mmCIF file of N, CA and C in Angstrom:
data_model
loop_
_atom_site.group_PDB
_atom_site.id
_atom_site.type_symbol
_atom_site.label_atom_id
_atom_site.label_comp_id
_atom_site.label_asym_id
_atom_site.label_seq_id
_atom_site.Cartn_x
_atom_site.Cartn_y
_atom_site.Cartn_z
ATOM 1 N N MET A 23 -18.170 16.176 -11.501
ATOM 2 C CA MET A 23 -17.854 16.610 -10.156
ATOM 3 C C MET A 23 -17.911 15.424 -9.202
ATOM 4 N N GLU A 24 -16.965 15.359 -8.285
ATOM 5 C CA GLU A 24 -16.882 14.282 -7.319
ATOM 6 C C GLU A 24 -18.027 14.380 -6.309
ATOM 7 N N SER A 25 -18.651 13.228 -5.996
ATOM 8 C CA SER A 25 -19.742 13.263 -5.017
ATOM 9 C C SER A 25 -19.171 13.356 -3.604
ATOM 10 N N LYS A 26 -19.959 13.941 -2.726
ATOM 11 C CA LYS A 26 -19.541 14.122 -1.335
ATOM 12 C C LYS A 26 -19.774 12.839 -0.553
ATOM 13 N N LYS A 27 -18.896 12.599 0.387
ATOM 14 C CA LYS A 27 -19.067 11.487 1.317
ATOM 15 C C LYS A 27 -20.129 11.891 2.338
ATOM 16 N N ILE A 28 -21.089 11.020 2.580
ATOM 17 C CA ILE A 28 -22.141 11.315 3.551
ATOM 18 C C ILE A 28 -21.808 10.614 4.862
ATOM 19 N N ILE A 29 -21.798 11.386 5.933
ATOM 20 C CA ILE A 29 -21.478 10.866 7.255
ATOM 21 C C ILE A 29 -22.656 11.137 8.170
ATOM 22 N N ILE A 30 -23.121 10.115 8.847
ATOM 23 C CA ILE A 30 -24.171 10.293 9.845
ATOM 24 C C ILE A 30 -23.513 10.137 11.207
ATOM 25 N N SER A 31 -23.607 11.163 12.007
ATOM 26 C CA SER A 31 -22.964 11.159 13.308
ATOM 27 C C SER A 31 -23.477 10.011 14.170
ATOM 28 N N PRO A 32 -22.562 9.229 14.769
ATOM 29 C CA PRO A 32 -22.996 8.120 15.630
ATOM 30 C C PRO A 32 -23.839 8.575 16.825
ATOM 31 N N ILE A 33 -23.636 9.813 17.278
ATOM 32 C CA ILE A 33 -24.416 10.280 18.424
ATOM 33 C C ILE A 33 -25.903 10.361 18.086
ATOM 34 N N ASN A 34 -26.237 10.497 16.805
ATOM 35 C CA ASN A 34 -27.643 10.558 16.401
ATOM 36 C C ASN A 34 -28.378 9.248 16.671
ATOM 37 N N LEU A 35 -27.646 8.186 16.950
ATOM 38 C CA LEU A 35 -28.261 6.893 17.213
ATOM 39 C C LEU A 35 -28.552 6.685 18.699
ATOM 40 N N ARG A 36 -28.097 7.595 19.543
ATOM 41 C CA ARG A 36 -28.260 7.444 20.987
ATOM 42 C C ARG A 36 -29.597 8.003 21.455
ATOM 43 N N GLU A 37 -30.194 7.358 22.423
ATOM 44 C CA GLU A 37 -31.443 7.840 23.025
ATOM 45 C C GLU A 37 -31.202 9.103 23.851
ATOM 46 N N ASP A 38 -30.045 9.190 24.511
ATOM 47 C CA ASP A 38 -29.742 10.304 25.416
ATOM 48 C C ASP A 38 -28.948 11.411 24.732
ATOM 49 N N ARG A 39 -29.221 11.668 23.488
ATOM 50 C CA ARG A 39 -28.393 12.597 22.713
ATOM 51 C C ARG A 39 -28.661 14.076 23.002
ATOM 52 N N LEU A 40 -29.715 14.408 23.732
ATOM 53 C CA LEU A 40 -29.989 15.801 24.100
ATOM 54 C C LEU A 40 -29.173 16.140 25.354
ATOM 55 N N PRO A 41 -28.236 17.077 25.250
ATOM 56 C CA PRO A 41 -27.414 17.429 26.415
ATOM 57 C C PRO A 41 -28.269 18.027 27.542
ATOM 58 N N PRO A 42 -27.795 17.910 28.776
ATOM 59 C CA PRO A 42 -28.525 18.489 29.913
ATOM 60 C C PRO A 42 -28.754 19.992 29.717
ATOM 61 N N GLY A 43 -29.964 20.450 30.046
ATOM 62 C CA GLY A 43 -30.288 21.870 29.949
ATOM 63 C C GLY A 43 -30.742 22.318 28.571
ATOM 64 N N GLN A 44 -30.711 21.430 27.579
ATOM 65 C CA GLN A 44 -31.135 21.780 26.219
ATOM 66 C C GLN A 44 -32.590 21.363 26.009
ATOM 67 N N ARG A 45 -33.241 21.980 25.017
ATOM 68 C CA ARG A 45 -34.589 21.579 24.611
ATOM 69 C C ARG A 45 -34.623 21.479 23.090
ATOM 70 N N TRP A 46 -35.363 20.515 22.570
ATOM 71 C CA TRP A 46 -35.490 20.343 21.124
ATOM 72 C C TRP A 46 -36.411 21.423 20.547
ATOM 73 N N ILE A 47 -36.024 21.981 19.407
ATOM 74 C CA ILE A 47 -36.909 22.841 18.621
ATOM 75 C C ILE A 47 -36.870 22.334 17.186
ATOM 76 N N GLU A 48 -37.790 22.804 16.349
ATOM 77 C CA GLU A 48 -37.906 22.279 14.986
ATOM 78 C C GLU A 48 -36.845 22.811 14.021
ATOM 79 N N ASN A 49 -36.542 24.107 14.118
ATOM 80 C CA ASN A 49 -35.614 24.740 13.167
ATOM 81 C C ASN A 49 -34.629 25.633 13.902
ATOM 82 N N PRO A 50 -33.428 25.797 13.351
ATOM 83 C CA PRO A 50 -32.453 26.693 13.982
ATOM 84 C C PRO A 50 -32.988 28.117 14.080
ATOM 85 N N ILE A 51 -32.552 28.832 15.101
ATOM 86 C CA ILE A 51 -32.910 30.239 15.273
ATOM 87 C C ILE A 51 -31.784 31.064 14.650
ATOM 88 N N PRO A 52 -32.069 31.823 13.583
ATOM 89 C CA PRO A 52 -30.999 32.636 12.969
ATOM 90 C C PRO A 52 -30.692 33.853 13.842
ATOM 91 N N TYR A 53 -29.414 34.119 14.007
ATOM 92 C CA TYR A 53 -28.970 35.289 14.745
ATOM 93 C C TYR A 53 -28.247 36.216 13.786
ATOM 94 N N ASP A 54 -28.601 37.483 13.778
ATOM 95 C CA ASP A 54 -27.933 38.467 12.934
ATOM 96 C C ASP A 54 -26.779 39.047 13.751
ATOM 97 N N ILE A 55 -25.580 38.493 13.552
ATOM 98 C CA ILE A 55 -24.452 38.890 14.386
ATOM 99 C C ILE A 55 -23.461 39.785 13.663
ATOM 100 N N THR A 56 -23.766 40.165 12.445
ATOM 101 C CA THR A 56 -22.848 41.035 11.726
ATOM 102 C C THR A 56 -23.616 42.140 11.016
ATOM 103 N N GLU A 57 -22.969 43.262 10.865
ATOM 104 C CA GLU A 57 -23.573 44.373 10.127
ATOM 105 C C GLU A 57 -23.075 44.416 8.693
ATOM 106 N N ASP A 58 -22.196 43.493 8.322
ATOM 107 C CA ASP A 58 -21.607 43.453 6.985
ATOM 108 C C ASP A 58 -22.609 42.846 6.000
ATOM 109 N N THR A 59 -23.267 43.696 5.227
ATOM 110 C CA THR A 59 -24.255 43.205 4.255
ATOM 111 C C THR A 59 -23.629 42.917 2.898
ATOM 112 N N ASN A 60 -22.361 43.261 2.725
ATOM 113 C CA ASN A 60 -21.669 43.030 1.456
ATOM 114 C C ASN A 60 -20.657 41.900 1.581
ATOM 115 N N PHE A 61 -21.027 40.832 2.285
ATOM 116 C CA PHE A 61 -20.121 39.716 2.519
ATOM 117 C C PHE A 61 -19.745 39.027 1.215
ATOM 118 N N SER A 62 -18.475 38.782 1.049
ATOM 119 C CA SER A 62 -17.981 37.983 -0.067
ATOM 120 C C SER A 62 -16.939 37.025 0.476
ATOM 121 N N SER A 63 -17.106 35.746 0.191
ATOM 122 C CA SER A 63 -16.157 34.744 0.692
ATOM 123 C C SER A 63 -14.746 34.996 0.155
ATOM 124 N N ASN A 64 -14.621 35.752 -0.918
ATOM 125 C CA ASN A 64 -13.298 36.071 -1.480
ATOM 126 C C ASN A 64 -12.507 37.028 -0.594
ATOM 127 N N ASP A 65 -13.187 37.701 0.320
ATOM 128 C CA ASP A 65 -12.533 38.686 1.186
ATOM 129 C C ASP A 65 -11.972 38.095 2.470
ATOM 130 N N TYR A 66 -12.167 36.817 2.708
ATOM 131 C CA TYR A 66 -11.813 36.230 3.989
ATOM 132 C C TYR A 66 -10.892 35.033 3.834
ATOM 133 N N ALA A 67 -10.180 34.743 4.915
ATOM 134 C CA ALA A 67 -9.312 33.571 4.968
ATOM 135 C C ALA A 67 -9.464 32.931 6.340
ATOM 136 N N LEU A 68 -9.177 31.654 6.389
ATOM 137 C CA LEU A 68 -9.155 30.913 7.639
ATOM 138 C C LEU A 68 -7.701 30.784 8.053
ATOM 139 N N GLU A 69 -7.417 31.134 9.313
ATOM 140 C CA GLU A 69 -6.027 31.135 9.749
ATOM 141 C C GLU A 69 -5.873 30.350 11.053
ATOM 142 N N PHE A 70 -4.866 29.499 11.086
ATOM 143 C CA PHE A 70 -4.475 28.757 12.285
ATOM 144 C C PHE A 70 -3.113 29.271 12.701
ATOM 145 N N TYR A 71 -2.998 29.760 13.933
ATOM 146 C CA TYR A 71 -1.730 30.309 14.413
ATOM 147 C C TYR A 71 -1.628 30.096 15.912
ATOM 148 N N GLY A 72 -0.501 30.431 16.478
ATOM 149 C CA GLY A 72 -0.303 30.254 17.921
ATOM 150 C C GLY A 72 0.326 28.906 18.205
ATOM 151 N N GLU A 73 -0.293 28.146 19.077
ATOM 152 C CA GLU A 73 0.262 26.865 19.519
ATOM 153 C C GLU A 73 -0.035 25.742 18.520
ATOM 154 N N VAL A 74 0.492 25.918 17.307
ATOM 155 C CA VAL A 74 0.383 24.895 16.266
ATOM 156 C C VAL A 74 1.771 24.633 15.697
ATOM 157 N N GLU A 75 1.990 23.401 15.245
ATOM 158 C CA GLU A 75 3.293 23.077 14.646
ATOM 159 C C GLU A 75 3.474 23.752 13.293
ATOM 160 N N LYS A 76 2.386 23.819 12.525
ATOM 161 C CA LYS A 76 2.478 24.386 11.183
ATOM 162 C C LYS A 76 1.351 25.402 10.979
ATOM 163 N N PRO A 77 1.636 26.693 11.175
ATOM 164 C CA PRO A 77 0.594 27.703 10.939
ATOM 165 C C PRO A 77 0.048 27.600 9.509
ATOM 166 N N LEU A 78 -1.204 27.961 9.351
ATOM 167 C CA LEU A 78 -1.855 27.852 8.052
ATOM 168 C C LEU A 78 -2.798 29.025 7.861
ATOM 169 N N LYS A 79 -2.753 29.616 6.681
ATOM 170 C CA LYS A 79 -3.728 30.633 6.280
ATOM 171 C C LYS A 79 -4.226 30.200 4.912
ATOM 172 N N ILE A 80 -5.536 30.033 4.796
ATOM 173 C CA ILE A 80 -6.099 29.485 3.567
ATOM 174 C C ILE A 80 -7.387 30.233 3.207
ATOM 175 N N THR A 81 -7.534 30.552 1.930
ATOM 176 C CA THR A 81 -8.744 31.234 1.473
ATOM 177 C C THR A 81 -9.882 30.225 1.344
ATOM 178 N N TYR A 82 -11.079 30.743 1.230
ATOM 179 C CA TYR A 82 -12.252 29.878 1.073
ATOM 180 C C TYR A 82 -12.123 29.024 -0.184
ATOM 181 N N GLN A 83 -11.722 29.613 -1.284
ATOM 182 C CA GLN A 83 -11.574 28.859 -2.534
ATOM 183 C C GLN A 83 -10.500 27.783 -2.416
ATOM 184 N N GLU A 84 -9.365 28.115 -1.779
ATOM 185 C CA GLU A 84 -8.303 27.121 -1.568
ATOM 186 C C GLU A 84 -8.815 25.976 -0.696
ATOM 187 N N LEU A 85 -9.597 26.311 0.299
ATOM 188 C CA LEU A 85 -10.160 25.314 1.194
ATOM 189 C C LEU A 85 -11.012 24.311 0.414
ATOM 190 N N LEU A 86 -11.871 24.833 -0.446
ATOM 191 C CA LEU A 86 -12.760 23.969 -1.230
ATOM 192 C C LEU A 86 -12.004 23.114 -2.239
ATOM 193 N N LEU A 87 -10.921 23.648 -2.781
ATOM 194 C CA LEU A 87 -10.166 22.920 -3.802
ATOM 195 C C LEU A 87 -9.157 21.933 -3.217
ATOM 196 N N THR A 88 -8.738 22.156 -1.974
ATOM 197 C CA THR A 88 -7.665 21.359 -1.379
ATOM 198 C C THR A 88 -8.155 20.183 -0.551
ATOM 199 N N PHE A 89 -9.274 20.338 0.123
ATOM 200 C CA PHE A 89 -9.719 19.339 1.090
ATOM 201 C C PHE A 89 -10.991 18.635 0.637
ATOM 202 N N PRO A 90 -11.159 17.374 1.076
ATOM 203 C CA PRO A 90 -12.370 16.643 0.697
ATOM 204 C C PRO A 90 -13.620 17.279 1.305
ATOM 205 N N GLN A 91 -14.670 17.319 0.520
ATOM 206 C CA GLN A 91 -15.954 17.851 0.953
ATOM 207 C C GLN A 91 -16.810 16.694 1.456
ATOM 208 N N VAL A 92 -17.538 16.928 2.530
ATOM 209 C CA VAL A 92 -18.427 15.904 3.072
ATOM 210 C C VAL A 92 -19.792 16.511 3.361
ATOM 211 N N GLU A 93 -20.764 15.653 3.474
ATOM 212 C CA GLU A 93 -22.074 16.036 4.008
ATOM 213 C C GLU A 93 -22.180 15.322 5.344
ATOM 214 N N LEU A 94 -22.434 16.077 6.383
ATOM 215 C CA LEU A 94 -22.521 15.544 7.732
ATOM 216 C C LEU A 94 -23.928 15.756 8.254
ATOM 217 N N ILE A 95 -24.524 14.718 8.780
ATOM 218 C CA ILE A 95 -25.860 14.815 9.362
ATOM 219 C C ILE A 95 -25.698 14.593 10.861
ATOM 220 N N THR A 96 -25.944 15.661 11.634
ATOM 221 C CA THR A 96 -25.790 15.580 13.075
ATOM 222 C C THR A 96 -26.668 16.616 13.758
ATOM 223 N N ASP A 97 -26.862 16.438 15.046
ATOM 224 C CA ASP A 97 -27.656 17.393 15.811
ATOM 225 C C ASP A 97 -26.846 18.669 16.044
ATOM 226 N N PHE A 98 -27.545 19.787 16.202
ATOM 227 C CA PHE A 98 -26.907 21.064 16.516
ATOM 228 C C PHE A 98 -27.377 21.491 17.900
ATOM 229 N N HIS A 99 -26.419 21.836 18.762
ATOM 230 C CA HIS A 99 -26.723 22.272 20.112
ATOM 231 C C HIS A 99 -26.188 23.692 20.299
ATOM 232 N N CYS A 100 -27.081 24.652 20.456
ATOM 233 C CA CYS A 100 -26.702 26.053 20.621
ATOM 234 C C CYS A 100 -26.399 26.346 22.092
ATOM 235 N N VAL A 101 -25.472 27.267 22.317
ATOM 236 C CA VAL A 101 -25.129 27.654 23.689
ATOM 237 C C VAL A 101 -26.286 28.364 24.394
ATOM 238 N N THR A 102 -27.309 28.767 23.648
ATOM 239 C CA THR A 102 -28.473 29.417 24.268
ATOM 240 C C THR A 102 -29.558 28.400 24.631
ATOM 241 N N HIS A 103 -29.197 27.141 24.725
ATOM 242 C CA HIS A 103 -30.007 26.056 25.287
ATOM 243 C C HIS A 103 -31.082 25.477 24.374
ATOM 244 N N TRP A 104 -30.925 25.593 23.068
ATOM 245 C CA TRP A 104 -31.836 24.911 22.162
ATOM 246 C C TRP A 104 -31.034 23.983 21.255
ATOM 247 N N SER A 105 -31.710 22.941 20.777
ATOM 248 C CA SER A 105 -31.085 21.941 19.905
ATOM 249 C C SER A 105 -32.025 21.615 18.760
ATOM 250 N N VAL A 106 -31.449 21.289 17.608
ATOM 251 C CA VAL A 106 -32.221 20.865 16.443
ATOM 252 C C VAL A 106 -31.674 19.516 15.991
ATOM 253 N N ARG A 107 -32.574 18.583 15.748
ATOM 254 C CA ARG A 107 -32.177 17.244 15.312
ATOM 255 C C ARG A 107 -31.710 17.242 13.855
ATOM 256 N N GLU A 108 -30.696 16.446 13.601
ATOM 257 C CA GLU A 108 -30.260 16.040 12.260
ATOM 258 C C GLU A 108 -30.158 17.171 11.243
ATOM 259 N N ILE A 109 -29.309 18.125 11.550
ATOM 260 C CA ILE A 109 -29.008 19.213 10.617
ATOM 261 C C ILE A 109 -28.061 18.673 9.544
ATOM 262 N N HIS A 110 -28.257 19.087 8.321
ATOM 263 C CA HIS A 110 -27.387 18.685 7.215
ATOM 264 C C HIS A 110 -26.335 19.769 7.002
ATOM 265 N N TRP A 111 -25.081 19.392 7.137
ATOM 266 C CA TRP A 111 -23.957 20.305 6.958
ATOM 267 C C TRP A 111 -23.155 19.851 5.741
ATOM 268 N N GLU A 112 -22.573 20.781 5.024
ATOM 269 C CA GLU A 112 -21.691 20.441 3.909
ATOM 270 C C GLU A 112 -20.434 21.268 4.005
ATOM 271 N N GLY A 113 -19.318 20.654 3.668
ATOM 272 C CA GLY A 113 -18.060 21.388 3.656
ATOM 273 C C GLY A 113 -16.890 20.536 4.079
ATOM 274 N N VAL A 114 -15.873 21.197 4.603
ATOM 275 C CA VAL A 114 -14.636 20.553 5.024
ATOM 276 C C VAL A 114 -14.703 20.305 6.526
ATOM 277 N N GLN A 115 -14.316 19.109 6.950
ATOM 278 C CA GLN A 115 -14.300 18.816 8.381
ATOM 279 C C GLN A 115 -13.057 19.431 9.013
ATOM 280 N N VAL A 116 -13.238 20.049 10.168
ATOM 281 C CA VAL A 116 -12.137 20.696 10.879
ATOM 282 C C VAL A 116 -11.037 19.696 11.198
ATOM 283 N N LYS A 117 -11.393 18.454 11.451
ATOM 284 C CA LYS A 117 -10.368 17.456 11.782
ATOM 285 C C LYS A 117 -9.349 17.296 10.658
ATOM 286 N N GLU A 118 -9.737 17.532 9.412
ATOM 287 C CA GLU A 118 -8.795 17.453 8.291
ATOM 288 C C GLU A 118 -7.779 18.591 8.358
ATOM 289 N N LEU A 119 -8.221 19.769 8.760
ATOM 290 C CA LEU A 119 -7.322 20.915 8.903
ATOM 291 C C LEU A 119 -6.395 20.735 10.106
ATOM 292 N N LEU A 120 -6.937 20.190 11.190
ATOM 293 C CA LEU A 120 -6.128 19.979 12.390
ATOM 294 C C LEU A 120 -5.010 18.974 12.159
ATOM 295 N N LYS A 121 -5.219 18.027 11.248
ATOM 296 C CA LYS A 121 -4.154 17.070 10.908
ATOM 297 C C LYS A 121 -2.940 17.785 10.328
ATOM 298 N N ILE A 122 -3.164 18.873 9.618
ATOM 299 C CA ILE A 122 -2.073 19.623 8.983
ATOM 300 C C ILE A 122 -1.392 20.562 9.971
ATOM 301 N N VAL A 123 -2.166 21.316 10.730
ATOM 302 C CA VAL A 123 -1.564 22.317 11.621
ATOM 303 C C VAL A 123 -1.033 21.706 12.915
ATOM 304 N N ASN A 124 -1.550 20.560 13.296
ATOM 305 C CA ASN A 124 -1.121 19.823 14.485
ATOM 306 C C ASN A 124 -1.041 20.709 15.728
ATOM 307 N N PRO A 125 -2.194 21.025 16.324
ATOM 308 C CA PRO A 125 -2.206 21.869 17.525
ATOM 309 C C PRO A 125 -1.424 21.227 18.678
ATOM 310 N N ARG A 126 -0.779 22.051 19.469
ATOM 311 C CA ARG A 126 -0.027 21.570 20.632
ATOM 312 C C ARG A 126 -0.872 21.614 21.897
ATOM 313 N N SER A 127 -2.137 21.946 21.761
ATOM 314 C CA SER A 127 -3.036 22.083 22.905
ATOM 315 C C SER A 127 -4.256 21.189 22.705
ATOM 316 N N LYS A 128 -4.901 20.853 23.798
ATOM 317 C CA LYS A 128 -6.120 20.049 23.750
ATOM 318 C C LYS A 128 -7.314 20.893 23.297
ATOM 319 N N TYR A 129 -7.221 22.210 23.452
ATOM 320 C CA TYR A 129 -8.305 23.128 23.102
ATOM 321 C C TYR A 129 -7.815 24.174 22.105
ATOM 322 N N VAL A 130 -8.736 24.690 21.302
ATOM 323 C CA VAL A 130 -8.429 25.818 20.423
ATOM 324 C C VAL A 130 -9.469 26.904 20.653
ATOM 325 N N LEU A 131 -9.065 28.140 20.436
ATOM 326 C CA LEU A 131 -9.963 29.281 20.554
ATOM 327 C C LEU A 131 -10.225 29.795 19.146
ATOM 328 N N ILE A 132 -11.490 29.996 18.821
ATOM 329 C CA ILE A 132 -11.894 30.422 17.488
ATOM 330 C C ILE A 132 -12.384 31.865 17.563
ATOM 331 N N TYR A 133 -11.853 32.709 16.674
ATOM 332 C CA TYR A 133 -12.251 34.117 16.587
ATOM 333 C C TYR A 133 -12.952 34.331 15.248
ATOM 334 N N SER A 134 -14.005 35.142 15.231
ATOM 335 C CA SER A 134 -14.641 35.487 13.960
ATOM 336 C C SER A 134 -14.498 36.978 13.697
ATOM 337 N N LYS A 135 -14.770 37.369 12.468
ATOM 338 C CA LYS A 135 -14.630 38.757 12.039
ATOM 339 C C LYS A 135 -15.441 39.726 12.902
ATOM 340 N N ASP A 136 -16.613 39.291 13.350
ATOM 341 C CA ASP A 136 -17.501 40.185 14.097
ATOM 342 C C ASP A 136 -17.223 40.215 15.595
ATOM 343 N N GLY A 137 -16.149 39.527 16.043
ATOM 344 C CA GLY A 137 -15.784 39.550 17.447
ATOM 345 C C GLY A 137 -16.269 38.357 18.252
ATOM 346 N N TYR A 138 -17.066 37.492 17.664
ATOM 347 C CA TYR A 138 -17.538 36.295 18.362
ATOM 348 C C TYR A 138 -16.360 35.357 18.599
ATOM 349 N N THR A 139 -16.312 34.745 19.776
ATOM 350 C CA THR A 139 -15.285 33.737 20.073
ATOM 351 C C THR A 139 -15.945 32.517 20.685
ATOM 352 N N THR A 140 -15.311 31.378 20.497
ATOM 353 C CA THR A 140 -15.734 30.139 21.136
ATOM 354 C C THR A 140 -14.526 29.235 21.232
ATOM 355 N N ASN A 141 -14.587 28.263 22.104
ATOM 356 C CA ASN A 141 -13.488 27.306 22.189
ATOM 357 C C ASN A 141 -14.020 25.918 21.931
ATOM 358 N N THR A 142 -13.118 25.014 21.552
ATOM 359 C CA THR A 142 -13.504 23.645 21.262
ATOM 360 C C THR A 142 -12.327 22.718 21.502
ATOM 361 N N LEU A 143 -12.623 21.450 21.670
ATOM 362 C CA LEU A 143 -11.574 20.439 21.786
ATOM 363 C C LEU A 143 -10.938 20.200 20.424
ATOM 364 N N THR A 144 -9.672 19.828 20.422
ATOM 365 C CA THR A 144 -9.014 19.514 19.145
ATOM 366 C C THR A 144 -9.262 18.106 18.777
#
């Protein structure tokens, strides 16, 4: 099996890396945002549509087989004003997917199965 590329976020090297209004805590706070206790990654797909040059719908398995996997070490900042230092993430970087779909906007809106939405820069 191919080893993952390890990336350490450059922001982790900054002294001022805690955003205004945030406070450091030791561990992430888990939120139970879904009532679906029978979750299976085989039942879901990731879809890019709307203001993109090339719409894309991809299953979890296709995602893992098609794109490079990385381990990313970076801080996590929750919208509820807490932050955790140096969380280890594994998976596909969104920037790799954005290269394919080529958004026509500076921002994207993300929808989840349970109704949660958030926006982010492309």
